[in-house]
mmCIF file of C-alpha atoms and ligand atoms in Angstrom:
data_model
loop_
_atom_site.group_PDB
_atom_site.id
_atom_site.type_symbol
_atom_site.label_atom_id
_atom_site.label_comp_id
_atom_site.label_asym_id
_atom_site.label_seq_id
_atom_site.Cartn_x
_atom_site.Cartn_y
_atom_site.Cartn_z
ATOM 1 C CA MET A 1494 5.400 21.783 -146.706
ATOM 2 C CA GLU A 1495 5.547 23.122 -143.203
ATOM 3 C CA LEU A 1496 8.652 24.719 -141.717
ATOM 4 C CA GLN A 1497 9.503 24.006 -138.115
ATOM 5 C CA HIS A 1498 11.475 26.543 -136.130
ATOM 6 C CA HIS A 1499 14.327 26.274 -133.621
ATOM 7 C CA TYR A 1500 14.566 22.586 -134.449
ATOM 8 C CA SER A 1501 17.095 20.480 -132.509
ATOM 9 C CA LEU A 1502 19.828 18.955 -134.668
ATOM 10 C CA LYS A 1503 21.271 16.814 -131.863
ATOM 11 C CA LYS A 1504 19.743 13.554 -133.104
ATOM 12 C CA LEU A 1505 20.116 14.443 -136.784
ATOM 13 C CA HIS A 1506 23.899 14.266 -136.954
ATOM 14 C CA THR A 1507 26.337 11.711 -135.574
ATOM 15 C CA PHE A 1508 28.486 14.239 -133.658
ATOM 16 C CA GLY A 1509 25.392 14.669 -131.461
ATOM 17 C CA ILE A 1510 26.117 18.311 -130.714
ATOM 18 C CA ASP A 1511 23.366 20.259 -129.041
ATOM 19 C CA CYS A 1512 22.538 22.817 -131.718
ATOM 20 C CA PHE A 1513 19.508 24.092 -133.576
ATOM 21 C CA ALA A 1514 18.250 24.960 -137.040
ATOM 22 C CA GLU A 1515 16.330 28.199 -137.260
ATOM 23 C CA ASN A 1516 14.075 26.531 -139.884
ATOM 24 C CA TYR A 1517 13.650 22.860 -140.688
ATOM 25 C CA CYS A 1518 11.611 20.527 -142.870
ATOM 26 C CA GLU A 1519 11.802 16.936 -144.002
ATOM 27 C CA ILE A 1520 11.188 15.507 -147.471
ATOM 28 C CA SER A 1521 9.838 11.960 -147.621
ATOM 29 C CA THR A 1522 8.429 11.748 -151.151
ATOM 30 C CA LYS A 1523 9.294 13.059 -154.609
ATOM 31 C CA ASP A 1524 6.114 15.185 -154.441
ATOM 32 C CA GLU A 1525 7.346 16.823 -151.260
ATOM 33 C CA LEU A 1526 10.700 17.363 -152.920
ATOM 34 C CA ASN A 1527 8.960 19.096 -155.848
ATOM 35 C CA ASP A 1528 6.925 21.268 -153.446
ATOM 36 C CA VAL A 1529 10.028 22.375 -151.589
ATOM 37 C CA ILE A 1530 11.934 23.095 -154.766
ATOM 38 C CA GLN A 1531 9.037 25.164 -156.176
ATOM 39 C CA SER A 1532 9.083 27.392 -153.112
ATOM 40 C CA ILE A 1533 12.817 27.288 -152.469
ATOM 41 C CA LYS A 1534 13.262 31.007 -153.240
ATOM 42 C CA THR A 1535 11.020 31.874 -150.303
ATOM 43 C CA LEU A 1536 12.961 29.810 -147.764
ATOM 44 C CA PRO A 1537 15.355 31.561 -145.386
ATOM 45 C CA ARG A 1538 18.967 31.150 -146.540
ATOM 46 C CA PRO A 1539 21.431 29.531 -146.415
ATOM 47 C CA ILE A 1540 19.815 26.210 -147.324
ATOM 48 C CA LEU A 1541 21.397 22.936 -146.304
ATOM 49 C CA PHE A 1542 20.245 19.513 -147.496
ATOM 50 C CA LEU A 1543 20.961 16.938 -144.835
ATOM 51 C CA GLY A 1544 21.213 13.174 -145.218
ATOM 52 C CA GLY A 1545 22.272 10.878 -142.394
ATOM 53 C CA GLY A 1546 24.377 13.641 -140.816
ATOM 54 C CA SER A 1547 27.409 11.387 -140.503
ATOM 55 C CA ASN A 1548 29.947 13.694 -142.120
ATOM 56 C CA VAL A 1549 29.025 17.128 -140.832
ATOM 57 C CA LEU A 1550 30.115 19.420 -138.013
ATOM 58 C CA PHE A 1551 27.860 22.329 -137.044
ATOM 59 C CA ARG A 1552 30.140 25.050 -135.661
ATOM 60 C CA ALA A 1553 27.086 26.907 -134.345
ATOM 61 C CA ASP A 1554 23.311 27.021 -134.652
ATOM 62 C CA PHE A 1555 22.209 27.036 -138.298
ATOM 63 C CA SER A 1556 20.559 30.325 -139.211
ATOM 64 C CA GLY A 1557 18.918 29.324 -142.532
ATOM 65 C CA THR A 1558 16.826 26.277 -143.502
ATOM 66 C CA ILE A 1559 17.762 22.639 -143.141
ATOM 67 C CA ILE A 1560 15.959 20.215 -145.448
ATOM 68 C CA LYS A 1561 16.330 16.600 -144.443
ATOM 69 C CA ILE A 1562 16.185 14.098 -147.302
ATOM 70 C CA SER A 1563 14.240 11.021 -146.207
ATOM 71 C CA LEU A 1564 13.451 9.372 -149.532
ATOM 72 C CA PHE A 1565 13.175 5.626 -148.983
ATOM 73 C CA GLY A 1566 13.011 2.592 -151.243
ATOM 74 C CA LYS A 1567 15.230 -0.025 -152.777
ATOM 75 C CA GLN A 1568 14.613 -2.217 -155.807
ATOM 76 C CA ILE A 1569 16.190 -4.595 -158.252
ATOM 77 C CA LEU A 1570 16.337 -2.884 -161.636
ATOM 78 C CA HIS A 1571 17.795 -5.731 -163.628
ATOM 79 C CA GLU A 1572 19.461 -9.065 -163.061
ATOM 80 C CA ASN A 1573 20.934 -11.972 -164.941
ATOM 81 C CA GLU A 1574 23.093 -14.919 -163.933
ATOM 82 C CA GLU A 1575 26.184 -12.808 -163.388
ATOM 83 C CA GLU A 1576 25.064 -9.538 -161.915
ATOM 84 C CA VAL A 1577 22.327 -7.460 -160.406
ATOM 85 C CA LEU A 1578 21.586 -3.747 -160.695
ATOM 86 C CA ILE A 1579 19.953 -2.208 -157.665
ATOM 87 C CA TYR A 1580 18.500 1.232 -157.032
ATOM 88 C CA CYS A 1581 18.651 2.682 -153.512
ATOM 89 C CA ALA A 1582 16.865 5.896 -152.614
ATOM 90 C CA ALA A 1583 18.972 8.578 -150.935
ATOM 91 C CA GLY A 1584 17.458 8.169 -147.468
ATOM 92 C CA GLU A 1585 18.191 4.439 -147.175
ATOM 93 C CA ASN A 1586 20.726 3.632 -144.457
ATOM 94 C CA TRP A 1587 23.982 2.592 -146.124
ATOM 95 C CA HIS A 1588 24.835 -0.271 -143.774
ATOM 96 C CA SER A 1589 21.334 -1.789 -144.106
ATOM 97 C CA ILE A 1590 21.792 -1.830 -147.878
ATOM 98 C CA VAL A 1591 25.193 -3.536 -147.497
ATOM 99 C CA GLU A 1592 23.600 -6.126 -145.189
ATOM 100 C CA TRP A 1593 20.779 -6.740 -147.685
ATOM 101 C CA THR A 1594 23.206 -7.255 -150.578
ATOM 102 C CA VAL A 1595 25.415 -9.625 -148.580
ATOM 103 C CA GLN A 1596 22.392 -11.660 -147.454
ATOM 104 C CA ASN A 1597 21.467 -12.064 -151.115
ATOM 105 C CA GLY A 1598 24.997 -13.135 -152.040
ATOM 106 C CA TRP A 1599 25.631 -10.065 -154.206
ATOM 107 C CA GLY A 1600 29.235 -8.920 -153.921
ATOM 108 C CA GLY A 1601 30.929 -5.567 -154.345
ATOM 109 C CA ILE A 1602 30.216 -3.433 -151.286
ATOM 110 C CA GLU A 1603 30.769 -5.905 -148.415
ATOM 111 C CA ASN A 1604 34.054 -4.161 -147.445
ATOM 112 C CA LEU A 1605 32.018 -0.994 -146.879
ATOM 113 C CA ALA A 1606 29.986 -2.470 -144.005
ATOM 114 C CA LEU A 1607 29.184 -0.316 -140.971
ATOM 115 C CA ILE A 1608 30.001 3.008 -142.633
ATOM 116 C CA PRO A 1609 27.550 5.416 -141.010
ATOM 117 C CA GLY A 1610 25.219 7.554 -143.101
ATOM 118 C CA ASN A 1611 22.728 7.182 -145.919
ATOM 119 C CA CYS A 1612 23.015 6.142 -149.558
ATOM 120 C CA GLY A 1613 22.574 9.697 -150.840
ATOM 121 C CA ALA A 1614 25.801 10.906 -149.301
ATOM 122 C CA ALA A 1615 27.871 7.875 -150.264
ATOM 123 C CA PRO A 1616 28.927 9.081 -153.740
ATOM 124 C CA LEU A 1617 29.697 12.629 -152.555
ATOM 125 C CA GLN A 1618 32.848 11.606 -150.737
ATOM 126 C CA ASN A 1619 33.272 8.331 -152.641
ATOM 127 C CA ILE A 1620 33.107 6.350 -149.394
ATOM 128 C CA GLY A 1621 35.892 3.841 -149.078
ATOM 129 C CA ALA A 1622 37.301 1.339 -146.634
ATOM 130 C CA TYR A 1623 39.440 -1.797 -146.551
ATOM 131 C CA GLY A 1624 40.614 -1.538 -150.139
ATOM 132 C CA ILE A 1625 37.263 -0.760 -151.795
ATOM 133 C CA GLU A 1626 35.542 2.474 -152.810
ATOM 134 C CA ILE A 1627 31.898 2.901 -153.826
ATOM 135 C CA CYS A 1628 32.999 4.143 -157.276
ATOM 136 C CA GLN A 1629 33.890 0.526 -158.114
ATOM 137 C CA SER A 1630 30.229 -0.557 -157.898
ATOM 138 C CA LEU A 1631 28.355 2.627 -158.678
ATOM 139 C CA VAL A 1632 26.599 2.808 -162.047
ATOM 140 C CA ASN A 1633 24.983 6.221 -161.721
ATOM 141 C CA VAL A 1634 23.593 8.887 -159.433
ATOM 142 C CA HIS A 1635 20.050 10.246 -159.669
ATOM 143 C CA TRP A 1636 20.508 13.967 -159.265
ATOM 144 C CA PHE A 1637 17.772 16.576 -158.820
ATOM 145 C CA GLU A 1638 19.151 19.748 -160.323
ATOM 146 C CA LEU A 1639 18.008 22.854 -158.459
ATOM 147 C CA ASN A 1640 18.420 25.213 -161.377
ATOM 148 C CA THR A 1641 16.264 23.333 -163.862
ATOM 149 C CA LYS A 1642 14.103 21.605 -161.222
ATOM 150 C CA THR A 1643 14.541 18.322 -163.049
ATOM 151 C CA GLU A 1644 16.064 14.970 -162.242
ATOM 152 C CA LYS A 1645 19.104 13.875 -164.223
ATOM 153 C CA ILE A 1646 21.241 10.782 -164.361
ATOM 154 C CA ILE A 1647 24.939 11.333 -163.706
ATOM 155 C CA THR A 1648 27.054 8.437 -164.894
ATOM 156 C CA ASN A 1649 29.932 6.978 -162.926
ATOM 157 C CA GLU A 1650 32.418 8.548 -165.326
ATOM 158 C CA GLU A 1651 30.809 11.963 -165.003
ATOM 159 C CA CYS A 1652 31.163 11.767 -161.211
ATOM 160 C CA ASN A 1653 34.958 12.345 -161.513
ATOM 161 C CA PHE A 1654 35.655 10.155 -158.528
ATOM 162 C CA GLY A 1655 38.917 10.426 -156.611
ATOM 163 C CA TYR A 1656 40.068 9.614 -153.085
ATOM 164 C CA ARG A 1657 37.238 10.945 -150.888
ATOM 165 C CA ASP A 1658 36.351 13.197 -153.794
ATOM 166 C CA SER A 1659 33.775 13.644 -156.580
ATOM 167 C CA ILE A 1660 32.173 16.262 -158.824
ATOM 168 C CA PHE A 1661 29.522 16.750 -156.107
ATOM 169 C CA LYS A 1662 32.159 18.317 -153.838
ATOM 170 C CA ARG A 1663 33.398 20.532 -156.660
ATOM 171 C CA ASP A 1664 31.526 21.721 -159.812
ATOM 172 C CA LEU A 1665 28.147 20.442 -158.590
ATOM 173 C CA LYS A 1666 28.509 21.602 -154.981
ATOM 174 C CA ASP A 1667 25.199 23.104 -153.769
ATOM 175 C CA LYS A 1668 23.701 22.717 -157.260
ATOM 176 C CA GLY A 1669 21.371 19.795 -156.560
ATOM 177 C CA ILE A 1670 20.415 16.817 -154.452
ATOM 178 C CA VAL A 1671 21.202 13.136 -154.787
ATOM 179 C CA THR A 1672 17.847 11.358 -154.801
ATOM 180 C CA GLY A 1673 19.182 7.835 -155.317
ATOM 181 C CA ILE A 1674 22.026 5.676 -156.552
ATOM 182 C CA THR A 1675 22.317 2.640 -158.834
ATOM 183 C CA LEU A 1676 24.842 -0.071 -157.982
ATOM 184 C CA ARG A 1677 26.072 -3.022 -160.016
ATOM 185 C CA LEU A 1678 26.866 -6.084 -157.893
ATOM 186 C CA SER A 1679 28.195 -9.501 -158.797
ATOM 187 C CA LYS A 1680 26.447 -12.816 -158.287
ATOM 188 C CA ASN A 1681 29.824 -14.581 -158.556
ATOM 189 C CA PRO A 1682 31.802 -12.217 -156.376
ATOM 190 C CA THR A 1683 35.547 -12.212 -155.830
ATOM 191 C CA PRO A 1684 36.172 -11.239 -152.216
ATOM 192 C CA HIS A 1685 38.766 -8.484 -151.671
ATOM 193 C CA TYR A 1686 40.964 -8.951 -148.644
ATOM 194 C CA ASN A 1687 44.333 -7.430 -149.461
ATOM 195 C CA TYR A 1688 44.018 -4.978 -146.597
ATOM 196 C CA ALA A 1689 46.247 -6.110 -143.700
ATOM 197 C CA ASP A 1690 43.584 -5.639 -140.999
ATOM 198 C CA VAL A 1691 41.098 -7.808 -142.921
ATOM 199 C CA GLN A 1692 43.710 -10.491 -143.525
ATOM 200 C CA SER A 1693 44.665 -10.727 -139.870
ATOM 201 C CA GLU A 1694 41.005 -10.796 -138.801
ATOM 202 C CA LEU A 1695 40.324 -13.705 -141.195
ATOM 203 C CA LYS A 1696 43.472 -15.475 -140.012
ATOM 204 C CA GLU A 1697 42.353 -15.174 -136.425
ATOM 205 C CA GLN A 1698 39.037 -16.762 -137.383
ATOM 206 C CA GLU A 1699 40.949 -19.447 -139.330
ATOM 207 C CA ILE A 1700 39.126 -18.596 -142.554
ATOM 208 C CA VAL A 1701 41.203 -19.466 -145.624
ATOM 209 C CA ASN A 1702 38.748 -19.000 -148.497
ATOM 210 C CA PRO A 1703 36.487 -16.208 -147.327
ATOM 211 C CA THR A 1704 33.030 -15.579 -148.744
ATOM 212 C CA ILE A 1705 31.634 -12.061 -148.992
ATOM 213 C CA LYS A 1706 29.752 -12.826 -145.759
ATOM 214 C CA ASP A 1707 33.090 -13.572 -144.048
ATOM 215 C CA ILE A 1708 34.541 -10.282 -145.321
ATOM 216 C CA PHE A 1709 31.425 -8.424 -144.153
ATOM 217 C CA ASN A 1710 31.717 -10.006 -140.693
ATOM 218 C CA ALA A 1711 35.457 -9.302 -140.497
ATOM 219 C CA VAL A 1712 34.938 -5.637 -141.401
ATOM 220 C CA VAL A 1713 32.148 -5.316 -138.831
ATOM 221 C CA GLN A 1714 34.497 -6.789 -136.186
ATOM 222 C CA ILE A 1715 37.402 -4.496 -137.108
ATOM 223 C CA ARG A 1716 35.308 -1.346 -137.257
ATOM 224 C CA SER A 1717 33.561 -2.150 -133.963
ATOM 225 C CA ARG A 1718 36.948 -2.556 -132.322
ATOM 226 C CA LYS A 1719 38.839 0.300 -133.976
ATOM 227 C CA LEU A 1720 36.294 3.051 -134.436
ATOM 228 C CA PRO A 1721 34.134 4.681 -131.787
ATOM 229 C CA ASN A 1722 30.438 3.860 -132.275
ATOM 230 C CA PRO A 1723 28.578 7.125 -132.999
ATOM 231 C CA ASN A 1724 25.559 5.764 -131.093
ATOM 232 C CA GLU A 1725 27.714 5.694 -127.961
ATOM 233 C CA ILE A 1726 30.114 8.569 -128.498
ATOM 234 C CA GLY A 1727 29.520 11.375 -130.974
ATOM 235 C CA ASN A 1728 31.835 11.460 -133.982
ATOM 236 C CA ALA A 1729 31.860 11.767 -137.776
ATOM 237 C CA GLY A 1730 34.366 9.043 -138.646
ATOM 238 C CA SER A 1731 37.654 10.200 -140.129
ATOM 239 C CA PHE A 1732 37.811 13.919 -139.458
ATOM 240 C CA PHE A 1733 40.786 14.418 -141.788
ATOM 241 C CA LYS A 1734 41.780 12.968 -145.156
ATOM 242 C CA ASN A 1735 44.966 10.954 -145.428
ATOM 243 C CA PRO A 1736 47.471 13.393 -146.982
ATOM 244 C CA ILE A 1737 49.215 12.544 -150.246
ATOM 245 C CA ILE A 1738 52.772 13.897 -150.406
ATOM 246 C CA SER A 1739 55.594 13.981 -152.953
ATOM 247 C CA ALA A 1740 58.151 11.164 -153.126
ATOM 248 C CA ILE A 1741 60.924 13.599 -152.092
ATOM 249 C CA GLN A 1742 59.036 14.787 -149.023
ATOM 250 C CA PHE A 1743 58.298 11.193 -148.136
ATOM 251 C CA THR A 1744 61.970 10.137 -148.381
ATOM 252 C CA ASN A 1745 62.903 12.942 -145.980
ATOM 253 C CA LEU A 1746 60.180 11.938 -143.577
ATOM 254 C CA GLN A 1747 61.081 8.261 -143.752
ATOM 255 C CA SER A 1748 64.711 8.992 -142.888
ATOM 256 C CA GLN A 1749 63.439 10.518 -139.634
ATOM 257 C CA TYR A 1750 60.703 7.954 -139.019
ATOM 258 C CA PRO A 1751 61.672 4.656 -140.682
ATOM 259 C CA GLU A 1752 58.528 2.963 -139.365
ATOM 260 C CA ILE A 1753 56.089 5.400 -141.042
ATOM 261 C CA PRO A 1754 53.201 3.524 -142.740
ATOM 262 C CA HIS A 1755 52.674 4.590 -146.365
ATOM 263 C CA TYR A 1756 50.870 3.656 -149.563
ATOM 264 C CA SER A 1757 52.291 4.400 -153.026
ATOM 265 C CA GLN A 1758 49.882 6.058 -155.436
ATOM 266 C CA ASN A 1759 49.700 5.485 -159.207
ATOM 267 C CA ASP A 1760 51.142 8.939 -159.880
ATOM 268 C CA GLY A 1761 54.291 8.281 -157.811
ATOM 269 C CA ARG A 1762 53.135 10.245 -154.790
ATOM 270 C CA ILE A 1763 52.737 8.673 -151.357
ATOM 271 C CA LYS A 1764 49.680 8.548 -149.097
ATOM 272 C CA ILE A 1765 50.374 8.732 -145.362
ATOM 273 C CA PRO A 1766 47.802 7.748 -142.711
ATOM 274 C CA ALA A 1767 46.810 10.972 -140.952
ATOM 275 C CA GLY A 1768 46.004 8.834 -137.891
ATOM 276 C CA TRP A 1769 49.677 7.893 -137.637
ATOM 277 C CA LEU A 1770 50.830 11.538 -137.867
ATOM 278 C CA ILE A 1771 48.289 12.642 -135.259
ATOM 279 C CA GLU A 1772 49.230 9.824 -132.902
ATOM 280 C CA LYS A 1773 52.961 10.495 -133.410
ATOM 281 C CA ALA A 1774 52.352 14.155 -132.570
ATOM 282 C CA GLY A 1775 50.885 13.026 -129.236
ATOM 283 C CA TRP A 1776 47.199 13.799 -129.790
ATOM 284 C CA LYS A 1777 45.713 10.305 -129.553
ATOM 285 C CA GLY A 1778 43.364 10.147 -126.540
ATOM 286 C CA PHE A 1779 43.711 13.926 -125.954
ATOM 287 C CA ARG A 1780 40.696 15.461 -124.246
ATOM 288 C CA GLN A 1781 39.793 19.030 -123.443
ATOM 289 C CA GLY A 1782 36.415 19.397 -121.789
ATOM 290 C CA ASP A 1783 34.122 17.134 -123.797
ATOM 291 C CA ALA A 1784 36.017 17.483 -127.089
ATOM 292 C CA GLY A 1785 38.678 14.906 -127.814
ATOM 293 C CA VAL A 1786 40.707 12.727 -130.129
ATOM 294 C CA SER A 1787 39.594 9.101 -130.045
ATOM 295 C CA SER A 1788 41.903 6.800 -128.110
ATOM 296 C CA LYS A 1789 41.048 4.020 -130.610
ATOM 297 C CA GLN A 1790 41.802 5.851 -133.875
ATOM 298 C CA ALA A 1791 43.541 9.242 -133.860
ATOM 299 C CA LEU A 1792 41.849 10.281 -137.106
ATOM 300 C CA VAL A 1793 38.493 10.526 -135.350
ATOM 301 C CA LEU A 1794 37.485 13.522 -133.221
ATOM 302 C CA VAL A 1795 34.849 12.805 -130.597
ATOM 303 C CA ASN A 1796 32.154 14.510 -128.560
ATOM 304 C CA TYR A 1797 32.341 12.877 -125.120
ATOM 305 C CA ASN A 1798 29.029 14.338 -124.069
ATOM 306 C CA ASN A 1799 28.266 17.984 -124.365
ATOM 307 C CA THR A 1800 30.957 19.739 -126.363
ATOM 308 C CA THR A 1801 30.240 22.502 -128.877
ATOM 309 C CA GLY A 1802 30.901 22.499 -132.600
ATOM 310 C CA GLU A 1803 33.275 25.405 -132.102
ATOM 311 C CA GLU A 1804 35.343 23.438 -129.561
ATOM 312 C CA ILE A 1805 35.669 20.504 -131.971
ATOM 313 C CA TYR A 1806 36.582 22.927 -134.758
ATOM 314 C CA GLN A 1807 39.249 24.618 -132.627
ATOM 315 C CA LEU A 1808 40.662 21.240 -131.652
ATOM 316 C CA SER A 1809 40.877 20.294 -135.326
ATOM 317 C CA GLN A 1810 42.632 23.592 -136.068
ATOM 318 C CA ASN A 1811 45.172 22.985 -133.278
ATOM 319 C CA ILE A 1812 45.863 19.528 -134.723
ATOM 320 C CA LEU A 1813 46.244 20.925 -138.259
ATOM 321 C CA ASP A 1814 48.706 23.564 -137.043
ATOM 322 C CA ASP A 1815 50.682 21.088 -134.955
ATOM 323 C CA ILE A 1816 50.979 18.539 -137.790
ATOM 324 C CA PHE A 1817 52.161 21.297 -140.106
ATOM 325 C CA ASN A 1818 54.777 22.469 -137.596
ATOM 326 C CA LYS A 1819 56.029 18.972 -136.843
ATOM 327 C CA PHE A 1820 55.891 17.294 -140.264
ATOM 328 C CA ASN A 1821 55.426 20.145 -142.757
ATOM 329 C CA ILE A 1822 52.233 18.445 -143.981
ATOM 330 C CA HIS A 1823 48.924 20.249 -144.486
ATOM 331 C CA LEU A 1824 46.082 18.020 -143.318
ATOM 332 C CA GLU A 1825 42.709 18.598 -144.921
ATOM 333 C CA ARG A 1826 39.416 18.199 -143.103
ATOM 334 C CA GLU A 1827 37.213 15.469 -144.531
ATOM 335 C CA VAL A 1828 34.112 16.421 -142.556
ATOM 336 C CA ASN A 1829 31.871 19.196 -143.907
ATOM 337 C CA ILE A 1830 32.062 22.230 -141.669
ATOM 338 C CA VAL A 1831 28.825 24.205 -141.551
HETATM 339 N N1 EPU B 2747 47.355 4.560 -137.380
HETATM 340 C C1 EPU B 2747 48.050 4.971 -136.276
HETATM 341 N N2 EPU B 2747 47.361 5.533 -135.248
HETATM 342 C C2 EPU B 2747 46.040 5.686 -135.260
HETATM 343 C C3 EPU B 2747 45.326 5.276 -136.402
HETATM 344 C C4 EPU B 2747 46.011 4.713 -137.457
HETATM 345 O O1 EPU B 2747 49.269 4.836 -136.216
HETATM 346 O O2 EPU B 2747 45.484 6.185 -134.277
HETATM 347 C C5 EPU B 2747 48.075 3.870 -138.469
HETATM 348 C C6 EPU B 2747 47.816 2.349 -138.366
HETATM 349 O O3 EPU B 2747 48.759 1.749 -137.617
HETATM 350 C C7 EPU B 2747 47.858 1.907 -139.796
HETATM 351 C C8 EPU B 2747 47.470 3.110 -140.592
HETATM 352 O O4 EPU B 2747 47.527 4.247 -139.716
HETATM 353 O O5 EPU B 2747 49.169 1.551 -140.165
HETATM 354 C C9 EPU B 2747 46.118 2.969 -141.238
HETATM 355 O O6 EPU B 2747 45.093 2.935 -140.249
HETATM 356 P P1 EPU B 2747 43.621 2.388 -140.574
HETATM 357 O O7 EPU B 2747 43.684 1.054 -141.203
HETATM 358 O O8 EPU B 2747 42.797 2.555 -139.366
HETATM 359 O O9 EPU B 2747 43.106 3.330 -141.742
HETATM 360 P P2 EPU B 2747 43.143 4.899 -141.944
HETATM 361 O O10 EPU B 2747 43.974 5.200 -143.133
HETATM 362 O O11 EPU B 2747 43.470 5.596 -140.692
HETATM 363 C C10 EPU B 2747 41.172 4.922 -143.663
HETATM 364 C C11 EPU B 2747 39.854 5.609 -143.854
HETATM 365 C C12 EPU B 2747 38.795 5.012 -142.933
HETATM 366 C C13 EPU B 2747 38.678 3.532 -143.264
HETATM 367 C C14 EPU B 2747 40.048 2.870 -143.055
HETATM 368 C C15 EPU B 2747 40.055 1.425 -143.449
HETATM 369 C C16 EPU B 2747 40.400 7.862 -144.558
HETATM 370 C C17 EPU B 2747 40.427 9.301 -144.204
HETATM 371 N N3 EPU B 2747 39.975 7.037 -143.607
HETATM 372 O O12 EPU B 2747 41.612 5.208 -142.340
HETATM 373 O O13 EPU B 2747 37.565 5.629 -143.237
HETATM 374 O O14 EPU B 2747 37.708 2.896 -142.448
HETATM 375 O O15 EPU B 2747 41.030 3.543 -143.889
HETATM 376 O O16 EPU B 2747 40.077 1.303 -144.823
HETATM 377 O O17 EPU B 2747 40.741 7.508 -145.684
HETATM 378 C C18 EPU B 2747 35.970 7.300 -142.622
HETATM 379 O O18 EPU B 2747 36.102 7.762 -143.755
HETATM 380 O O19 EPU B 2747 35.185 7.819 -141.782
HETATM 381 C C19 EPU B 2747 36.758 6.144 -142.218
HETATM 382 C C20 EPU B 2747 36.713 5.659 -140.999
#
C-alpha cells in the first residue's frame, strides 16, 4: 500500500470543491483492505473511509488519511421463481446496480434510481426516495470491523434503520467499513407509485399499469428535472433532513400556513419538507459568490464553480438559524461534514 500526498479531492466528491487530502490511498481488493488495516495504526490521523463522495462536505483540506473504498463485483447469491438475492460490493455505483436489476425484471429498488453514490454508503443513511427506502430490500451488510480486523454480517434488523438513519451513523460510527450489501428482490414485483410526483409523471405518459421499468423511467425523469445533476453543478443531494415535529407544533404552524405540505408519521408526529421551509424563508435560488441554494429544489446546496467548503457550511448555518427564527424548527444537516 502506497500513500499519496496532497491528493486532490475535487473529483472524489460530488460537491466538487477544490480541496486536498494530506495522505491518500485506494483499496481495490480484499487483500489491499487487509494490508491497510494491518498498518492502520501507522497512518496519519484522522482516517476517513470514502465511498462515492456523494454525501460529504469537506470544510477544509483533510489533514489525516483518506482511504477510498473501490471494491467491485456483483453476483447472484440465490434465486428461485419468486425472488433473487444479490450481493453488491461497496464500490459498485448504486444507480448502475438499480439499472441492472430493472433490466433483469427484479423489483424492489427501482424507485431509488439515479441516487448518486456507491452501494457501500447506501445503508448508512438508509437511502430513500419516492416512497421506498433501501431497508425494505436489504438483507444484510458485510461489515469489516476495525477492532477485530474481521468481516461480519450485520442483519437488516441489527441495522436499526430509521429515516435517513442506521446503526452505522450511531453505535458503529467509525468502527468499521461496509464491504458489500445483500439485497432481496422480487421476480413478481408490485410497483410502488403512491408518491404524487411519480403518479403525475405516469399520468403524463398515459401509463395506467406501470411496470418497474416505467417507475424507473419516471423517477429518472423527475430527478433529472427537479434535482441539479452533480456532474454539471456540484452538490450532495438533500443537504438537510426533513424535520419531524410534534402534532401541537404542526397545528400552530398550519394555522399560519394552511398550505404547508406534511406527512403524518406512525408515532403521531408530522414530517415537514425542509425544502418547503427553506423556500418559504426566501432562500431558494439564493447565491453568494459560488455557493448557493438550488433554484430547482431548495433542500440542495450547490457549488456553482469554485466555492469553498467553509462557504457552503456558513450558508447552511445561516439557513439553519433563519429557519429556527422564522418557524422555531431545528433543521439537521444530512450531509456528513468533515
Ligand atoms: N418543496 C418546496 N420547495 C422546494 C422543494 C420542495 O416547496 O424547493 C415542497 C414540494 O412542493 C413538495 C415537498 O416539498 O410538496 C416535497 O418535495 P420533494 O418531493 O422534492 O421531496 P423532499 O421531501 O424535498 C425527499 C428526499 C429526497 C428524495 C425526495 C423524493 C430527504 C431529505 N430528501 O425530498 O432525497 O429524492 O424526497 O422522495 O428526505 C437526497 O436524499 O439526497 C434526496 C434528494
